[in-house]
Short mmCIF file of C-alpha atoms in Angstrom, two decimals:
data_model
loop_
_atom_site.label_atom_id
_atom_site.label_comp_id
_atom_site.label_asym_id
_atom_site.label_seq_id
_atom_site.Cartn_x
_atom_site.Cartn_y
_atom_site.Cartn_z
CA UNK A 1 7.52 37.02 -60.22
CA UNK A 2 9.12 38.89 -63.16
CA UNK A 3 6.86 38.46 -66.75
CA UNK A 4 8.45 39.02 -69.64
CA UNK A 5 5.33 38.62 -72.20
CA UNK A 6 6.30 37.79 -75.97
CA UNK A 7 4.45 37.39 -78.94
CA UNK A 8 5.16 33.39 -79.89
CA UNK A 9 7.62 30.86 -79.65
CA UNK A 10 10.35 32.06 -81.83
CA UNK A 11 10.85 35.22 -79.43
CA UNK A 12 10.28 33.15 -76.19
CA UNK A 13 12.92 31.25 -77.08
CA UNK A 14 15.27 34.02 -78.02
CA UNK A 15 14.84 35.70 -75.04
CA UNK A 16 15.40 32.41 -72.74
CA UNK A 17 18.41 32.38 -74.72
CA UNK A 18 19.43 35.45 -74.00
CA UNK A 19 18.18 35.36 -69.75
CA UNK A 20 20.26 32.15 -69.05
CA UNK A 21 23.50 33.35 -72.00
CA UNK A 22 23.71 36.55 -69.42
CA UNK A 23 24.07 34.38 -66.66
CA UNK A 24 26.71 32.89 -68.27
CA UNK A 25 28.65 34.98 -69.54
CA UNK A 26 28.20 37.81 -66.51
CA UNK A 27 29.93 34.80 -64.13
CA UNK A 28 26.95 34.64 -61.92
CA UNK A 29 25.65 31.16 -62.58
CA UNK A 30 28.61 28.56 -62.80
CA UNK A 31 25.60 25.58 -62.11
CA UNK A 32 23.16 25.89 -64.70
CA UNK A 33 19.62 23.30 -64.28
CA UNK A 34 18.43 22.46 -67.58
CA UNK A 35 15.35 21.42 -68.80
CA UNK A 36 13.74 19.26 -71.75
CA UNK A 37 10.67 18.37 -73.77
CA UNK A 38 9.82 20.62 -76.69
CA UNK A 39 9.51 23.89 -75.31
CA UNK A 40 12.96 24.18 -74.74
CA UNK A 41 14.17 23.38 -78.53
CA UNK A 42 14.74 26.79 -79.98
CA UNK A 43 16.03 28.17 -76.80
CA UNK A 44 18.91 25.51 -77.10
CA UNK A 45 19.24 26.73 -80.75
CA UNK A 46 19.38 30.73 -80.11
CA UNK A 47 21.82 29.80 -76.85
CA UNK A 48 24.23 27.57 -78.70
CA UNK A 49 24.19 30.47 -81.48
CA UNK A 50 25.15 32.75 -78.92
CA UNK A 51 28.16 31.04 -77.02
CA UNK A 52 29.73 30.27 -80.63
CA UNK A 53 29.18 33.64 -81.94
CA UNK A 54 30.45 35.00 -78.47
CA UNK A 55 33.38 32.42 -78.03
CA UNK A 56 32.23 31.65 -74.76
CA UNK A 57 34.90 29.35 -72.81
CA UNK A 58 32.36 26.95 -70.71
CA UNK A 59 35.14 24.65 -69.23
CA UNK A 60 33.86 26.08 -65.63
CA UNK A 61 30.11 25.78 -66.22
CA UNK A 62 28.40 22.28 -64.77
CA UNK A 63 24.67 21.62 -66.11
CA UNK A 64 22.58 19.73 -63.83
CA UNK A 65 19.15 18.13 -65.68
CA UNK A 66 16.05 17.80 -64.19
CA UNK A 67 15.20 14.18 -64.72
CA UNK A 68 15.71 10.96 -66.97
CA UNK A 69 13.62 7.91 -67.95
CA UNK A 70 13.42 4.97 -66.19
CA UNK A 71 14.46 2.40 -68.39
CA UNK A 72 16.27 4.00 -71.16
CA UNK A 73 20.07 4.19 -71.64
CA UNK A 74 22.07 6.67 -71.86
CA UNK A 75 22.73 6.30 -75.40
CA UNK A 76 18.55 5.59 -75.98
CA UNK A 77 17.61 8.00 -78.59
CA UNK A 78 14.34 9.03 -76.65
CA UNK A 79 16.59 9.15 -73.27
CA UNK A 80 17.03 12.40 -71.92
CA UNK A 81 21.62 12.15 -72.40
CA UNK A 82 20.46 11.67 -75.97
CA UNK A 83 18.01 15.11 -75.94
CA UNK A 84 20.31 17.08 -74.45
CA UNK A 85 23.50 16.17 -76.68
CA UNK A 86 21.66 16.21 -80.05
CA UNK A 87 19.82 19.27 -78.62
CA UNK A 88 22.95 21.34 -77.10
CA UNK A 89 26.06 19.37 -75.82
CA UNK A 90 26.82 18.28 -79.22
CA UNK A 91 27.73 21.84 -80.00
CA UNK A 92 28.99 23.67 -77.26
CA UNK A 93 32.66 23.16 -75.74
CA UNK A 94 31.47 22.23 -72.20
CA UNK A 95 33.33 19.22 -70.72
CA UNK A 96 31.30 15.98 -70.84
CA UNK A 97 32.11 15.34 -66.93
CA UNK A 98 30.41 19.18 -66.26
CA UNK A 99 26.85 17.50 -68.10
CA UNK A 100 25.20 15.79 -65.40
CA UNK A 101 22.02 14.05 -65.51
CA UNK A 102 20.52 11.14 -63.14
CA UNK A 103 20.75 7.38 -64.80
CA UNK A 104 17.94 5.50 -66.10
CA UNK A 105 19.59 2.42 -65.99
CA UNK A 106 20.80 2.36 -62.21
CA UNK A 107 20.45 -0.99 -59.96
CA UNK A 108 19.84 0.46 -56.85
CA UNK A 109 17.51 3.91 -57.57
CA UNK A 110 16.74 5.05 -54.07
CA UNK A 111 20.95 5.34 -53.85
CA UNK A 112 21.02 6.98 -57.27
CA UNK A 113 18.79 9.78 -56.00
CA UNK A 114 20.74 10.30 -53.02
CA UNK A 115 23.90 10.39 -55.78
CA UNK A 116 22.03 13.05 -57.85
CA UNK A 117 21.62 14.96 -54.35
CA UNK A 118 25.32 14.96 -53.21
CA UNK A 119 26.03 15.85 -56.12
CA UNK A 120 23.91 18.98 -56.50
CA UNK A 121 25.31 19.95 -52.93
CA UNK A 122 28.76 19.22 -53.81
CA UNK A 123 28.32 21.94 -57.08
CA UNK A 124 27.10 24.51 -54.27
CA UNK A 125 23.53 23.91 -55.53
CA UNK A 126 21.75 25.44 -58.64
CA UNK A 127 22.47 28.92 -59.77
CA UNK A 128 19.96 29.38 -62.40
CA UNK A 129 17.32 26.67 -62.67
CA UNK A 130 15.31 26.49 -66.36
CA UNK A 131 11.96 25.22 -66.29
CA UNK A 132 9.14 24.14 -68.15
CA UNK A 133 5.41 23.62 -67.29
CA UNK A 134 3.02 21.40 -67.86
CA UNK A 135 -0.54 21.37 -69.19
CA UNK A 136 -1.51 19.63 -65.68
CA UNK A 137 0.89 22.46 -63.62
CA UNK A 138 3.82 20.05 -63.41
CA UNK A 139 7.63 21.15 -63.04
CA UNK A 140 10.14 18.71 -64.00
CA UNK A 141 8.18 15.46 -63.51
CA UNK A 142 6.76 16.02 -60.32
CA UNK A 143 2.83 15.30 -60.91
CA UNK A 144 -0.42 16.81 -58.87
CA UNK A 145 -0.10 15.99 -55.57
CA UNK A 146 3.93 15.71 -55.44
CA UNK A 147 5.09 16.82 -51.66
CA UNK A 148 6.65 20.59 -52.08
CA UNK A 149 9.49 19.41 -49.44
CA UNK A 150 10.31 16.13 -52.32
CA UNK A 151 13.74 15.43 -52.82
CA UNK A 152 15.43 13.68 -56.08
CA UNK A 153 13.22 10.74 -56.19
CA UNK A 154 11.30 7.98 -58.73
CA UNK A 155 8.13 9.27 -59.45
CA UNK A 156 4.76 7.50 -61.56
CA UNK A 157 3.86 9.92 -64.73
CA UNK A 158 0.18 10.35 -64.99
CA UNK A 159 -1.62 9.20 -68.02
CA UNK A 160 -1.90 13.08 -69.62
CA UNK A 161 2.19 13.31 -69.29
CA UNK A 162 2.42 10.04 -71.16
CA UNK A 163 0.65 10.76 -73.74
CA UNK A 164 2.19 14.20 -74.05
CA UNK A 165 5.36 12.57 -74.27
CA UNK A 166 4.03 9.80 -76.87
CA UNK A 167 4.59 12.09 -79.49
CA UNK A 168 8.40 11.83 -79.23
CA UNK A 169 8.44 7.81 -79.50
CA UNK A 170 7.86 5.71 -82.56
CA UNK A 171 4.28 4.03 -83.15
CA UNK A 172 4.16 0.82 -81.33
CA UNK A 173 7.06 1.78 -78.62
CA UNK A 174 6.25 1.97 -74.79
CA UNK A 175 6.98 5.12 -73.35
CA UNK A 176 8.24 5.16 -70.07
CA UNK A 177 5.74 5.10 -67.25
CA UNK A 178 8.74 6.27 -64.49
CA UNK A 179 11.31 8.68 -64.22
CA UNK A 180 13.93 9.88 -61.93
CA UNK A 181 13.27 13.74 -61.54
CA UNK A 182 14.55 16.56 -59.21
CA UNK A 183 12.20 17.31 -56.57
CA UNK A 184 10.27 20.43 -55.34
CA UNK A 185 12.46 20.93 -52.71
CA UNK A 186 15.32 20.79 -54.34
CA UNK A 187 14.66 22.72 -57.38
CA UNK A 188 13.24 25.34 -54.72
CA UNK A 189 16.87 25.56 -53.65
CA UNK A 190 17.88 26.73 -56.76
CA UNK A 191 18.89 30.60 -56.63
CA UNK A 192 17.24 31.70 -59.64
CA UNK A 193 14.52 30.34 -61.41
CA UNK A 194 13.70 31.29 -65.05
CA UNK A 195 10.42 29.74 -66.97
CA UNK A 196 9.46 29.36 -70.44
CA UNK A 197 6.15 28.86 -71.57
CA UNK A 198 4.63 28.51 -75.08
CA UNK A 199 1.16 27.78 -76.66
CA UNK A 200 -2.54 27.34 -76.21
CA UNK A 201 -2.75 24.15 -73.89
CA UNK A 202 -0.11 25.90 -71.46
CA UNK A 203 -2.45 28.71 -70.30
CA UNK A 204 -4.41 27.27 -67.65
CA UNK A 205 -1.57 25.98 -66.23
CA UNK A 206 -0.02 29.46 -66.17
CA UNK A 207 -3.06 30.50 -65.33
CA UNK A 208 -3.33 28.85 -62.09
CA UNK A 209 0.50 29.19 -61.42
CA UNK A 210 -0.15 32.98 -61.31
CA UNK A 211 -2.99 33.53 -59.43
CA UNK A 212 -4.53 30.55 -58.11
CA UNK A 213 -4.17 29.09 -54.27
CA UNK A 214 -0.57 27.52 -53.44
CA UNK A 215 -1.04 23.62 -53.68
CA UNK A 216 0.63 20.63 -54.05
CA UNK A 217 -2.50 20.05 -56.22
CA UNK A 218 -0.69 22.68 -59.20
CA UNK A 219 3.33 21.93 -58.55
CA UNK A 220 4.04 24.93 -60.41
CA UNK A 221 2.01 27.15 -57.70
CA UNK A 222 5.03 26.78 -55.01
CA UNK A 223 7.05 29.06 -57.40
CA UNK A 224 4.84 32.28 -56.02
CA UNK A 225 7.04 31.53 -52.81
CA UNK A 226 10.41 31.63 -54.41
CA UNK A 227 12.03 35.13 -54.16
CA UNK A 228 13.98 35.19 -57.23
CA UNK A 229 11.90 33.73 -60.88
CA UNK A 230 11.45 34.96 -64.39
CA UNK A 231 8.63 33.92 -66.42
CA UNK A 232 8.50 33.88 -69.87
CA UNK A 233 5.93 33.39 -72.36
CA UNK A 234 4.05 33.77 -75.25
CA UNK A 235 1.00 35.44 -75.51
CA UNK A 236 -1.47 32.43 -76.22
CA UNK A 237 0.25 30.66 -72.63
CA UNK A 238 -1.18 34.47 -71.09
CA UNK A 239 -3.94 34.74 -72.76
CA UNK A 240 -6.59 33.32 -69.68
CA UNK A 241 -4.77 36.13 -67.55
CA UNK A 242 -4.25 40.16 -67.24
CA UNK A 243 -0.49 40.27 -67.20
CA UNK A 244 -1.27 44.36 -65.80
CA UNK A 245 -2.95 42.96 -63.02
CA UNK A 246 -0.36 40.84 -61.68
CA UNK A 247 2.75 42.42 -62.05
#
């Protein structure tokens, strides 16, 4: 595992910006996986910078998200289509019909997974995969104990990810106790996997990611199998660790 160290947010997210606006623009990752939550904010910011200032032409790029809500339409402001357009789409020229993200409104789920899945397979899979982590070690929503072999699938969200994610609903509103997300196995698929990582309450998740024992126990452990995957964070997500001593 490449680790890029940085001093706080601000340059974590400029140098995300800059990892995934080199895959772009070098035409080595036409499939981009994207990410939400607030770590990702100011990456979106410095990328969508970059692709205006650069002209980038996008009308070949998909992006393929890593989950939705169960529950919340598309047009929800808390949903997940609503993050990433007031977050990037908004301003970048990439077709609507290259933005993909699984529905949190479908009738029959278990067939809207398997949708999500041809569809991922039908792109020729994920080129460059951007992740977040945790505070418990979980990547996209797939909790302690999710199966390393999981598929796009409807997952529970334990009672520390809800009340992470509290913070982006209004007082009084029920946040989502489900979601559709990508699964281990799938986003282990993905050629390249870059991750960002900011703050205090990330670093014994990173922590254990590094250098603790691969179980389904920490999701975010599987990634010391995966041959190709950038980490990069701040210095309070590294601070329980010895960067030296790993790399």
């Amino acid at each position: 595992m490449n680790i890029i160290q940085v001093q706080d947010y601000e340059e974590m997210s400029e140098q995300g910006a800059e990892f995934l606006f080199q895959e772009i623009t070098s035409g080595r990752s036409k499939v981009i996986g994207l990410a939400t939550g607030g770590t990702p904010v100011g990456l979106y910011k410095h990328l969508i910078d970059k692709l205006k200032t650069n002209e980038v032409l996008l009308a070949d790029v998909h992006t393929v998200n890593l989950d939705e809500y169960i529950g919340l339409s598309d047009d929800h402001p808390n949903s997940y289509h609503q993050y990433m357009f007031q977050n990037l789409f908004q301003f970048i020229d990439i077709p609507s019909a290259n933005r993909h993200l699984p529905s949190g409104t479908a009738t029959d789920f278990s067939e809207e997974c398997r949708r999500y899945e041809r569809l991922i397979q039908q792109l020729g899979g994920v080129d460059t995969q951007l992740l977040g982590i945790g505070a418990n070690g979980h990547i996209a929503f797939n909790e302690p104990g999710s199966p390393f072999d999981g598929r796009t699938r409807v997952v529970d969200l334990a009672a520390e990810t809800i009340e992470a994610n509290s913070r982006y609903f209004a007082e009084g509103e029920t946040v989502p106790s489900q979601a559709v997300t990508m699964g281990i196995g799938t986003i282990m698929e993905s050629r390249r996997i870059v991750m960002i990582a900011s703050g205090k309450e990330k670093a014994a998740a990173v922590k254990e990611m590094l250098t603790g024992e691969v179980t389904e126990n920490c999701p975010a452990t599987v990634l010391q199998k995966h041959g190709d995957v950038t980490l990069i964070a701040d210095a309070e997500a590294l601070s329980e660790i010895d960067v030296k001593n790993i790399q």
